[in-house]
Amino acid sequence: MVDGQQRITTSMILIQTILETVPESELLASQSIENIRKKFILFKADDGIRESYIFGYEKDNPSDEFLRTRIFGMHSSSNQKMETLYTRNLIEAKKFFTEKLSQLPLLEISTLYKKATQKFKFNLYEISDEIDVFVTFETMNNRGKVLTSLELLKNRLIYLSTLFRNNTGKDKLRSNINDAWKSMYEYLGKNPEVLLSDSLFLRNHWVMYFKYSRKKGDDYIRFLLDEKFTARNITNPKGEEYELKIEEISDYVKSLQQSIVYWFYMHNPFYAQTDQLIDSQKRWLDRLGRLSFRSFRPLILSAFVSRQDPRKISQLLEQAERYNFAIFNLSQRRSNTGDTEFFGMSRELLTGQKTIDEVIDSIERWVDWYYDPDKFLNHIKDKYELERDGFYHWDGVRYFLYEHEQWLREKGKQATSKLSWEALKTNRRDHVTLEHIFPQTPVDPYWTERFDHLKSEKQRYLTHSLGNLLPLSRSKNSSLQNDSFPKKVNNGSGVGYYNGSVSENEIAQCEEWTPTKIYERGLDLLAFMEDRWNVKLGDKDFKKQLLHVVDIDLNAVESFQESEPDSKRLPQSISNEL
């Protein structure tokens, strides 16, 4: 069969879902549910022992057992329900049909069953020889819903394997292609919560495996199907350098199969065992997953595939994270800054033309060259002047504060944190996960006493200053943001700062929240930033501009500080600076 498997699969899932929806006592098209199941799903011989499935996959295909157990609902003694990218599609199709059928009366379900079993039309085309089968497949699927790049590439490589007519390795190559694609389907769908894109994997592998050139653009599938893996390069190459040998295809397929495993662990580091990834690799990959890999995916994949020293890979991951934060979140450089160089280095590392130490040194030099704190200052100024919300909508604020939270946790030797990245990065309407301690609407007397000496514009500066932003361990209704500071610390409902994240606990130790406190915490956060990413942010005046406390009378609330016991006053060093 050249084409039609997906349509038949869909039809079988529909029939099975109909059988599960209609009670056993009912009839469909004058047939019992048991007879329909025997006709379309599982045939049982009269002796009650022998049975066979009407439709299925090859026995070594991971989708075969999944289809029988999760779709047809049959028992399996082997219980090997491996989930892949395709098995995910099977279960989603069944969920879709289940939902739609639950809304239909029995008469409409019966009509649907008749159409599915009696109204289909099939076109039969007999292909004259084996070669034409694969060409026909590509031609038929070059219209309508386009097949994925992974499907097209597999078909092309199997087709090419048939052109090596006198080569005894062609059958082995075909077997290797099938095995490699089983692995890719498995790992792309191994984590059902985060399905991996097949095209993203193929593109990044292409960057690593073949010589990257910006002149070619990034149309990887055009290169693979129209330039590299073509019948012409086997049967009538333009020259020796274009000739495609069976060993070259085999090496490429082997590389795909090896790479998909590392690709999966790159994006799901905590799935890996200690013999697959060391702990430091897991931590840095997790950070890159939250921050963004950007152009480092091929280079990181190359480091794993070429079996570099695990400790060196950790250093590479650390420098990649530093580069992405310092260059893009701080310096606000263009999104493609450095990508050509890093793409090129991925192949050089794979082939041994560069050592991993040379790659790490190159990344460090690029940070030194492109990092610019003035661009960060101007970006925050624009946030205040154009969007009027300062640090609150800085693109790096949530990642930065989450990293600060983890630093506080490790510093305090706490095993876990109540702060969830998934919750922090979500910004649902009327639910706050990143709070302004001094609120945007400061109507409570607590706030008016401490901040009303400032003009509204200066209040806005402080509201959106970095030191006034706090990540919450659980979302809070936006109306609660205007509470006084004591209520925010402990409002009696168990959701105050005292019972929250490590960052919240730290703020809960403060007796007061004043302009001075906002500035003081801002300085602490900037000091953490400098140390964590090994960058310099300038002198005291620069930091005051960045935090937007210039020309703000921070000492106007001194009466509150002096009314506190000596142990609660600001450190002398901070007081002197102010």
Coordinates of C-alpha atoms in Angstrom, one line a residue:
M1 CA 0.0 0.0 0.0
V2 CA 1.5 3.4 -1.0
D3 CA -1.1 5.7 0.6
G4 CA -4.2 5.5 2.7
Q5 CA -2.9 4.0 6.0
Q6 CA -3.8 7.1 8.0
R7 CA -7.3 7.3 6.5
I8 CA -7.9 3.6 7.3
T9 CA -6.4 4.1 10.8
T10 CA -8.8 7.0 11.4
S11 CA -11.7 4.9 10.2
M12 CA -10.9 2.0 12.5
I13 CA -10.6 4.4 15.5
L14 CA -14.0 5.8 14.7
I15 CA -15.6 2.4 14.5
Q16 CA -14.0 1.3 17.8
T17 CA -15.2 4.5 19.5
I18 CA -18.7 3.9 18.1
L19 CA -18.6 0.4 19.6
E20 CA -17.6 1.8 23.0
T21 CA -20.3 4.5 22.8
V22 CA -23.3 2.3 21.9
P23 CA -24.6 -0.1 24.6
E24 CA -24.0 -3.8 23.9
S25 CA -27.8 -4.4 23.9
E26 CA -28.4 -2.0 21.0
L27 CA -28.2 -2.8 17.2
L28 CA -26.4 -0.7 14.6
A29 CA -27.6 -1.2 11.0
S30 CA -29.4 -4.4 12.2
Q31 CA -26.1 -5.8 13.5
S32 CA -25.1 -6.6 17.1
I33 CA -22.2 -4.8 18.7
E34 CA -20.5 -8.2 19.1
N35 CA -20.7 -9.0 15.4
I36 CA -19.5 -5.6 14.3
R37 CA -16.5 -6.0 16.6
K38 CA -15.8 -9.4 15.2
K39 CA -16.1 -8.1 11.6
F40 CA -13.9 -4.9 11.9
I41 CA -11.8 -5.2 15.0
L42 CA -11.0 -8.7 16.3
F43 CA -12.0 -11.8 14.5
K44 CA -12.6 -14.9 16.8
A45 CA -12.7 -18.4 15.4
D46 CA -15.6 -20.6 16.2
D47 CA -13.4 -22.6 18.6
G48 CA -13.2 -19.5 20.8
I49 CA -9.4 -19.8 21.0
R50 CA -7.9 -18.5 17.8
E51 CA -8.3 -14.8 17.2
S52 CA -6.7 -12.2 15.0
Y53 CA -6.9 -8.4 14.6
I54 CA -8.4 -7.2 11.3
F55 CA -6.2 -4.1 11.3
G56 CA -2.8 -3.4 12.8
Y57 CA 0.8 -2.5 12.3
E58 CA 3.9 -4.6 12.0
K59 CA 4.6 -6.4 15.2
D60 CA 7.9 -4.5 15.9
N61 CA 6.2 -1.2 15.4
P62 CA 5.6 0.6 18.8
S63 CA 2.3 1.8 17.5
D64 CA 1.0 -1.8 17.1
E65 CA 0.6 -2.7 20.8
F66 CA -0.5 0.8 21.6
L67 CA -3.3 0.5 19.0
R68 CA -4.4 -2.9 20.4
T69 CA -4.3 -1.9 24.1
R70 CA -5.1 1.8 24.3
I71 CA -7.3 2.2 21.3
F72 CA -9.0 -1.3 20.9
G73 CA -8.9 -1.8 24.7
M74 CA -7.5 -5.4 24.5
H75 CA -5.4 -7.0 27.2
S76 CA -1.7 -7.5 26.6
S77 CA 0.6 -9.7 28.6
S78 CA 3.7 -7.9 27.5
N79 CA 2.4 -4.5 28.6
Q80 CA 4.8 -2.6 26.5
K81 CA 2.7 0.5 25.8
M82 CA 5.5 2.7 24.4
E83 CA 4.3 6.2 23.6
T84 CA 5.6 8.0 20.6
L85 CA 4.7 11.0 18.5
Y86 CA 2.4 8.9 16.5
T87 CA 0.7 7.0 19.4
R88 CA -0.1 10.5 20.8
N89 CA -2.0 11.2 17.5
L90 CA -3.9 7.9 17.9
I91 CA -5.1 8.7 21.4
E92 CA -6.0 12.3 20.5
A93 CA -8.1 11.0 17.6
K94 CA -9.9 8.7 19.9
K95 CA -10.6 11.5 22.4
F96 CA -11.9 13.6 19.6
F97 CA -14.4 11.0 18.4
T98 CA -15.4 10.1 22.0
E99 CA -16.3 13.7 22.7
K100 CA -18.2 14.2 19.4
L101 CA -20.1 10.9 19.6
S102 CA -21.2 11.6 23.2
Q103 CA -23.3 14.5 21.8
L104 CA -25.1 12.5 19.2
P105 CA -28.3 10.4 19.6
L106 CA -28.3 6.7 18.6
L107 CA -29.9 7.3 15.3
E108 CA -27.2 9.7 14.1
I109 CA -24.5 7.4 15.4
S110 CA -26.1 4.6 13.4
T111 CA -26.1 6.8 10.2
L112 CA -22.4 7.6 10.8
Y113 CA -21.6 3.9 11.2
K114 CA -23.2 3.1 7.9
K115 CA -21.3 5.9 6.1
A116 CA -18.0 4.7 7.6
T117 CA -18.6 1.1 6.6
Q118 CA -20.6 1.3 3.4
K119 CA -20.0 4.6 1.7
F120 CA -16.2 4.8 1.4
K121 CA -14.7 4.6 -2.1
F122 CA -11.2 3.3 -2.7
N123 CA -9.1 4.0 -5.8
L124 CA -6.8 1.1 -6.7
Y125 CA -3.6 1.8 -8.6
E126 CA -1.2 -0.9 -9.5
I127 CA 2.4 0.2 -9.5
S128 CA 4.6 -1.4 -12.2
D129 CA 7.9 -1.5 -10.3
E130 CA 9.4 -0.9 -6.9
I131 CA 11.1 2.4 -7.8
D132 CA 7.9 4.1 -8.8
V133 CA 6.3 3.3 -5.5
F134 CA 8.3 5.9 -3.6
V135 CA 8.0 8.5 -6.4
T136 CA 4.3 8.0 -6.4
F137 CA 4.1 8.4 -2.6
E138 CA 5.8 11.8 -2.8
T139 CA 3.7 12.9 -5.7
M140 CA 0.4 11.9 -4.0
N141 CA 1.4 13.7 -0.8
N142 CA 2.5 16.9 -2.5
R143 CA -1.1 18.2 -2.2
G144 CA -3.7 18.5 0.4
K145 CA -2.3 18.3 4.0
V146 CA 1.5 18.2 3.6
L147 CA 3.3 15.3 5.2
T148 CA 5.9 16.2 7.9
S149 CA 9.5 16.6 6.9
L150 CA 10.3 13.5 8.9
E151 CA 7.9 11.4 6.9
L152 CA 9.1 12.8 3.5
L153 CA 12.7 12.2 4.5
K154 CA 12.1 8.6 5.5
N155 CA 10.4 7.8 2.3
R156 CA 13.1 9.4 0.3
L157 CA 15.9 7.5 2.0
I158 CA 14.2 4.2 1.6
Y159 CA 13.6 5.0 -2.0
L160 CA 17.3 5.8 -2.5
S161 CA 18.2 2.5 -0.8
T162 CA 16.5 0.6 -3.7
L163 CA 18.8 2.4 -6.2
F164 CA 21.9 0.6 -4.9
R165 CA 20.9 -2.5 -6.9
N166 CA 24.1 -4.5 -6.8
N167 CA 25.1 -3.5 -3.2
T168 CA 24.5 -6.1 -0.6
G169 CA 24.1 -3.5 2.1
K170 CA 20.9 -2.0 0.7
D171 CA 18.7 -4.3 2.8
K172 CA 20.7 -3.5 5.9
L173 CA 20.4 0.2 5.1
R174 CA 16.6 0.0 4.8
S175 CA 16.4 -1.8 8.2
N176 CA 18.6 0.9 9.8
I177 CA 16.3 3.6 8.4
N178 CA 13.2 1.9 9.9
D179 CA 15.0 1.5 13.2
A180 CA 16.2 5.1 13.3
W181 CA 12.7 6.4 12.6
K182 CA 11.2 4.2 15.3
S183 CA 13.7 5.8 17.7
M184 CA 12.8 9.3 16.5
Y185 CA 9.1 8.7 16.8
E186 CA 9.6 7.3 20.3
Y187 CA 11.8 10.1 21.7
L188 CA 9.8 13.0 20.0
G189 CA 6.7 11.8 21.9
K190 CA 8.4 10.3 25.0
N191 CA 7.2 13.1 27.3
P192 CA 3.5 13.4 26.5
E193 CA 3.4 16.7 28.3
V194 CA 6.0 18.3 26.0
L195 CA 5.9 16.9 22.5
L196 CA 9.1 17.7 20.6
S197 CA 8.9 19.2 17.1
D198 CA 10.3 16.8 14.4
S199 CA 11.1 19.7 12.1
L200 CA 13.0 21.6 14.8
F201 CA 15.1 18.5 15.5
L202 CA 15.8 17.9 11.8
R203 CA 16.8 21.5 11.2
N204 CA 19.2 21.6 14.2
H205 CA 20.7 18.3 13.3
W206 CA 21.2 19.6 9.7
V207 CA 23.0 22.6 11.1
M208 CA 25.3 20.4 13.1
Y209 CA 25.9 17.6 10.5
F210 CA 26.3 19.6 7.3
K211 CA 28.4 22.7 6.7
Y212 CA 26.2 25.7 7.6
S213 CA 26.2 28.8 5.4
R214 CA 23.9 31.8 5.8
K215 CA 23.8 32.0 2.0
K216 CA 21.8 28.8 1.9
G217 CA 19.3 30.2 4.5
D218 CA 17.7 27.7 6.8
D219 CA 15.6 25.7 4.4
Y220 CA 17.0 22.5 5.6
I221 CA 14.4 20.2 4.0
R222 CA 15.0 21.7 0.6
F223 CA 18.7 21.0 1.0
L224 CA 18.1 17.4 2.2
L225 CA 15.5 16.5 -0.5
D226 CA 16.5 18.6 -3.5
E227 CA 20.3 18.9 -3.1
K228 CA 21.7 16.1 -1.0
F229 CA 19.5 13.0 -1.0
T230 CA 18.4 12.8 -4.6
A231 CA 18.3 9.9 -7.1
R232 CA 20.5 12.0 -9.5
N233 CA 23.4 11.9 -7.0
I234 CA 23.3 8.1 -7.1
T235 CA 22.5 7.4 -10.8
N236 CA 24.0 10.4 -12.5
P237 CA 26.0 12.7 -10.2
K238 CA 27.4 16.0 -11.6
G239 CA 30.8 15.0 -10.3
E240 CA 32.6 12.8 -7.8
E241 CA 32.0 15.3 -5.0
Y242 CA 28.2 15.0 -5.5
E243 CA 28.2 11.2 -5.7
L244 CA 26.1 9.7 -2.9
K245 CA 27.3 6.5 -1.5
I246 CA 25.4 4.0 0.6
E247 CA 27.8 4.5 3.5
E248 CA 27.1 8.2 3.5
I249 CA 23.4 7.6 3.9
S250 CA 24.0 5.0 6.5
D251 CA 26.2 7.4 8.5
Y252 CA 23.6 10.1 8.3
V253 CA 20.8 7.8 9.5
K254 CA 23.0 6.5 12.4
S255 CA 23.7 10.1 13.4
L256 CA 20.0 10.9 13.5
Q257 CA 19.3 7.9 15.7
Q258 CA 22.1 8.8 18.1
S259 CA 21.2 12.5 18.2
I260 CA 17.5 12.1 19.0
V261 CA 18.3 10.5 22.4
Y262 CA 20.5 13.5 23.4
W263 CA 17.9 15.9 21.9
F264 CA 15.3 14.5 24.1
Y265 CA 17.4 14.8 27.3
M266 CA 18.4 18.3 26.3
H267 CA 14.7 19.3 26.5
N268 CA 13.8 16.9 29.4
P269 CA 17.0 16.8 31.5
F270 CA 15.4 15.4 34.6
Y271 CA 14.2 12.3 32.7
A272 CA 17.9 11.3 32.4
Q273 CA 19.7 8.9 34.7
T274 CA 23.0 9.9 36.2
D275 CA 24.9 7.8 33.7
Q276 CA 23.3 9.8 30.9
L277 CA 23.6 13.3 32.3
I278 CA 25.5 14.5 35.3
D279 CA 23.7 16.8 37.8
S280 CA 25.3 20.0 36.7
Q281 CA 24.3 19.3 33.1
K282 CA 20.7 18.8 34.2
R283 CA 20.7 22.1 36.1
W284 CA 22.1 24.2 33.2
L285 CA 19.9 22.5 30.6
D286 CA 16.9 23.2 32.8
R287 CA 18.0 26.9 33.0
L288 CA 18.4 27.1 29.2
G289 CA 15.0 25.5 28.8
R290 CA 13.5 28.3 30.9
L291 CA 15.5 31.1 29.4
S292 CA 15.8 29.9 25.8
F293 CA 18.4 27.8 23.9
R294 CA 18.3 30.3 21.0
S295 CA 21.2 29.4 18.6
F296 CA 23.0 27.0 20.9
R297 CA 21.0 23.9 20.2
P298 CA 23.2 22.5 17.4
L299 CA 26.4 23.3 19.4
I300 CA 25.1 21.6 22.5
L301 CA 23.9 18.6 20.5
S302 CA 27.3 18.3 18.9
A303 CA 29.0 18.3 22.3
F304 CA 26.8 15.4 23.4
V305 CA 27.0 13.4 20.2
S306 CA 30.8 13.8 20.0
R307 CA 31.1 12.5 23.6
Q308 CA 32.9 15.4 25.1
D309 CA 34.0 15.4 28.8
P310 CA 30.8 15.8 30.8
R311 CA 32.4 18.5 33.0
K312 CA 33.4 20.5 29.9
I313 CA 29.8 20.1 28.5
S314 CA 28.6 21.7 31.8
Q315 CA 31.0 24.6 31.2
L316 CA 29.7 25.0 27.7
L317 CA 26.1 25.0 29.0
E318 CA 27.0 27.6 31.6
Q319 CA 28.6 29.9 29.0
A320 CA 25.6 29.5 26.7
E321 CA 23.2 30.5 29.4
R322 CA 25.4 33.5 30.4
Y323 CA 25.6 34.6 26.7
N324 CA 21.9 34.4 26.2
F325 CA 21.0 36.4 29.4
A326 CA 23.8 39.0 29.1
I327 CA 23.5 39.6 25.3
F328 CA 19.7 39.4 24.8
N329 CA 18.0 40.1 28.2
L330 CA 20.5 42.7 29.3
S331 CA 22.2 44.2 26.2
Q332 CA 19.0 43.7 24.1
R333 CA 21.0 42.7 21.0
R334 CA 19.4 41.4 17.8
S335 CA 17.9 37.9 18.1
N336 CA 20.3 36.4 15.6
T337 CA 23.5 37.9 17.1
G338 CA 26.3 35.3 16.9
D339 CA 24.1 32.5 15.4
T340 CA 26.2 32.0 12.2
E341 CA 29.4 31.6 14.3
F342 CA 27.8 29.2 16.8
F343 CA 26.2 27.2 14.0
G344 CA 29.5 26.8 12.3
M345 CA 31.3 25.8 15.5
S346 CA 28.8 23.0 16.0
R347 CA 30.1 21.1 13.0
E348 CA 33.7 22.0 13.8
L349 CA 33.3 20.5 17.2
L350 CA 31.6 17.4 15.8
T351 CA 34.4 16.8 13.3
G352 CA 37.2 17.6 15.7
Q353 CA 38.3 20.8 14.0
K354 CA 37.7 22.7 17.2
T355 CA 38.1 21.5 20.8
I356 CA 35.4 22.2 23.4
D357 CA 37.8 24.4 25.3
E358 CA 38.2 26.6 22.1
V359 CA 34.4 26.7 21.8
I360 CA 34.0 27.8 25.4
D361 CA 36.6 30.5 25.1
S362 CA 34.9 31.8 21.9
I363 CA 31.6 32.2 23.7
E364 CA 33.3 34.1 26.6
R365 CA 35.0 36.4 24.1
W366 CA 31.6 37.1 22.4
V367 CA 30.1 38.1 25.7
D368 CA 32.9 40.5 26.4
W369 CA 32.5 42.0 22.9
Y370 CA 28.7 42.3 22.8
Y371 CA 27.7 43.0 26.4
D372 CA 26.8 46.6 26.9
P373 CA 25.2 47.8 30.2
D374 CA 24.3 51.2 28.6
K375 CA 21.9 49.4 26.3
F376 CA 20.3 47.7 29.3
L377 CA 19.9 51.2 31.0
N378 CA 18.4 52.7 27.8
H379 CA 16.0 49.7 27.5
I380 CA 14.7 50.1 31.0
K381 CA 14.3 53.9 30.4
D382 CA 12.2 53.1 27.4
K383 CA 10.1 50.7 29.5
Y384 CA 9.4 53.6 31.9
E385 CA 8.8 56.2 29.2
L386 CA 7.0 54.3 26.5
E387 CA 5.2 51.4 28.3
R388 CA 5.3 53.1 31.7
D389 CA 5.9 49.9 33.7
G390 CA 9.7 49.9 34.0
F391 CA 11.2 46.5 35.2
Y392 CA 7.8 44.9 35.4
H393 CA 7.7 44.1 31.7
W394 CA 11.4 43.7 31.2
D395 CA 11.7 40.4 29.2
G396 CA 14.2 38.9 31.7
V397 CA 12.5 39.8 35.0
R398 CA 10.8 36.5 35.7
Y399 CA 13.8 34.4 34.8
F400 CA 16.0 36.7 36.8
L401 CA 13.9 36.6 39.9
Y402 CA 13.4 32.9 39.7
E403 CA 17.2 32.4 39.6
H404 CA 17.5 34.8 42.6
E405 CA 14.9 32.6 44.4
Q406 CA 17.0 29.5 43.7
W407 CA 20.1 31.3 45.0
L408 CA 18.4 32.3 48.2
R409 CA 17.2 28.7 48.6
E410 CA 20.7 27.2 48.2
K411 CA 22.1 29.9 50.4
G412 CA 19.7 29.0 53.2
K413 CA 20.3 25.3 52.5
Q414 CA 16.6 24.6 51.8
A415 CA 15.8 21.4 49.9
T416 CA 12.9 22.8 47.9
S417 CA 11.2 26.1 47.0
K418 CA 7.5 26.8 46.9
L419 CA 8.0 29.0 43.8
S420 CA 7.0 27.1 40.6
W421 CA 8.4 28.3 37.3
E422 CA 5.2 27.2 35.5
A423 CA 3.2 29.4 37.9
L424 CA 5.6 32.3 37.7
K425 CA 5.7 32.5 33.9
T426 CA 1.9 32.4 33.6
N427 CA 0.2 35.7 33.7
R428 CA -3.5 35.1 33.7
R429 CA -6.0 38.0 34.0
D430 CA -6.8 39.0 37.6
H431 CA -4.2 36.5 39.0
V432 CA -0.9 38.0 40.0
T433 CA 2.3 35.9 40.2
L434 CA 4.8 38.8 40.1
E435 CA 3.7 41.4 42.7
H436 CA 4.4 45.1 43.3
I437 CA 5.1 45.2 47.0
F438 CA 4.4 48.9 47.0
P439 CA 1.2 48.8 44.9
Q440 CA 0.3 50.6 41.7
T441 CA -2.8 52.0 43.5
P442 CA -1.5 53.0 46.9
V443 CA -4.8 54.1 48.6
D444 CA -4.3 52.4 52.0
P445 CA -3.2 54.8 54.7
Y446 CA -0.1 52.7 55.3
W447 CA 1.1 53.6 51.8
T448 CA 0.0 57.2 51.8
E449 CA 1.9 58.0 55.0
R450 CA 5.1 56.6 53.6
F451 CA 4.9 57.6 49.9
D452 CA 2.6 60.7 49.5
H453 CA 5.5 63.1 49.9
L454 CA 6.6 61.9 46.4
K455 CA 4.9 63.1 43.3
S456 CA 2.9 60.5 41.4
E457 CA 5.6 60.2 38.7
K458 CA 8.2 59.4 41.3
Q459 CA 5.8 56.9 43.0
R460 CA 5.5 55.2 39.6
Y461 CA 9.2 54.9 39.3
L462 CA 9.5 53.2 42.7
T463 CA 6.4 51.0 42.0
H464 CA 8.1 49.5 38.9
S465 CA 11.7 49.5 40.2
L466 CA 13.4 46.1 40.4
G467 CA 13.6 46.1 44.2
N468 CA 9.8 46.4 44.5
L469 CA 9.0 43.3 42.5
L470 CA 8.4 40.0 44.2
P471 CA 7.7 36.5 42.8
L472 CA 4.8 34.8 44.5
S473 CA 4.6 31.1 45.3
R474 CA 0.9 31.1 44.5
S475 CA -1.2 33.5 42.4
K476 CA -3.1 36.2 44.1
N477 CA -6.2 38.1 43.1
S478 CA -5.2 41.5 41.7
S479 CA -7.5 43.3 44.2
L480 CA -5.3 42.1 47.1
Q481 CA -2.3 43.9 45.7
N482 CA -3.4 47.1 47.3
D483 CA -3.3 45.8 50.9
S484 CA -1.0 47.4 53.4
F485 CA 2.4 45.9 53.9
P486 CA 1.6 44.2 57.2
K487 CA -1.4 42.5 55.6
K488 CA 0.7 41.4 52.6
V489 CA 3.1 39.8 55.1
N490 CA 0.3 38.1 57.0
N491 CA -3.4 38.6 56.1
G492 CA -4.6 35.8 58.3
S493 CA -5.6 33.5 55.4
G494 CA -2.3 31.7 55.2
V495 CA -1.3 33.2 51.8
G496 CA 0.9 36.0 53.1
Y497 CA 4.6 36.5 52.4
Y498 CA 5.5 34.7 55.7
N499 CA 4.1 31.4 54.2
G500 CA 5.4 31.8 50.6
S501 CA 8.6 31.5 48.5
V502 CA 12.0 32.1 50.0
S503 CA 12.0 35.6 48.4
E504 CA 8.6 36.3 50.2
N505 CA 10.0 35.0 53.5
E506 CA 13.0 37.4 53.1
I507 CA 10.6 40.4 52.6
A508 CA 8.4 39.2 55.5
Q509 CA 11.4 39.9 57.8
C510 CA 11.2 43.6 57.1
E511 CA 9.4 45.8 59.6
E512 CA 8.5 48.5 57.1
W513 CA 8.4 48.9 53.3
T514 CA 9.6 52.4 52.3
P515 CA 11.4 54.0 49.3
T516 CA 14.6 53.3 51.1
K517 CA 13.8 49.6 51.3
I518 CA 13.0 49.5 47.6
Y519 CA 16.4 51.0 46.8
E520 CA 18.2 48.8 49.2
R521 CA 16.7 45.6 47.8
G522 CA 17.3 46.9 44.3
L523 CA 21.0 47.2 45.0
D524 CA 21.1 43.7 46.4
L525 CA 19.4 42.3 43.3
L526 CA 21.8 44.1 41.0
A527 CA 24.8 42.8 43.1
F528 CA 23.4 39.3 42.6
M529 CA 23.0 39.9 38.9
E530 CA 26.7 41.0 38.6
D531 CA 27.9 38.0 40.5
R532 CA 25.6 35.4 38.9
W533 CA 26.3 36.3 35.3
N534 CA 29.8 37.8 35.8
V535 CA 28.9 41.2 34.4
K536 CA 29.5 44.8 35.5
L537 CA 26.7 47.3 35.7
G538 CA 28.6 50.5 36.5
D539 CA 29.0 52.7 39.5
K540 CA 26.5 53.9 42.2
D541 CA 25.1 56.7 40.0
F542 CA 24.6 54.3 37.1
K543 CA 22.7 51.9 39.4
K544 CA 20.5 54.7 40.7
Q545 CA 19.6 55.6 37.2
L546 CA 18.8 52.0 36.4
L547 CA 16.7 51.6 39.5
H548 CA 15.0 55.0 38.8
V549 CA 15.6 56.5 42.2
V550 CA 17.5 59.5 41.0
D551 CA 16.0 62.8 42.5
I552 CA 13.8 60.8 44.8
D553 CA 14.0 61.9 48.5
L554 CA 14.6 58.6 50.1
N555 CA 15.2 60.1 53.6
A556 CA 11.8 61.7 53.8
V557 CA 10.5 58.7 55.7
E558 CA 13.4 58.7 58.2
S559 CA 10.9 59.1 61.1
F560 CA 9.7 55.6 60.5
Q561 CA 13.2 54.2 60.7
E562 CA 14.1 56.1 63.8
S563 CA 11.0 54.9 65.6
E564 CA 12.2 51.3 65.2
P565 CA 14.6 49.6 67.6
D566 CA 18.3 49.9 66.6
S567 CA 18.3 46.3 65.4
K568 CA 15.7 47.2 62.8
R569 CA 17.5 50.2 61.3
L570 CA 19.3 50.1 57.9
P571 CA 22.9 49.0 57.9
Q572 CA 25.2 52.0 58.4
S573 CA 26.8 51.5 54.9
I574 CA 23.5 51.9 53.2
S575 CA 22.6 54.9 55.3
N576 CA 25.9 56.6 54.5
E577 CA 25.4 55.9 50.8
L578 CA 21.9 57.4 50.9

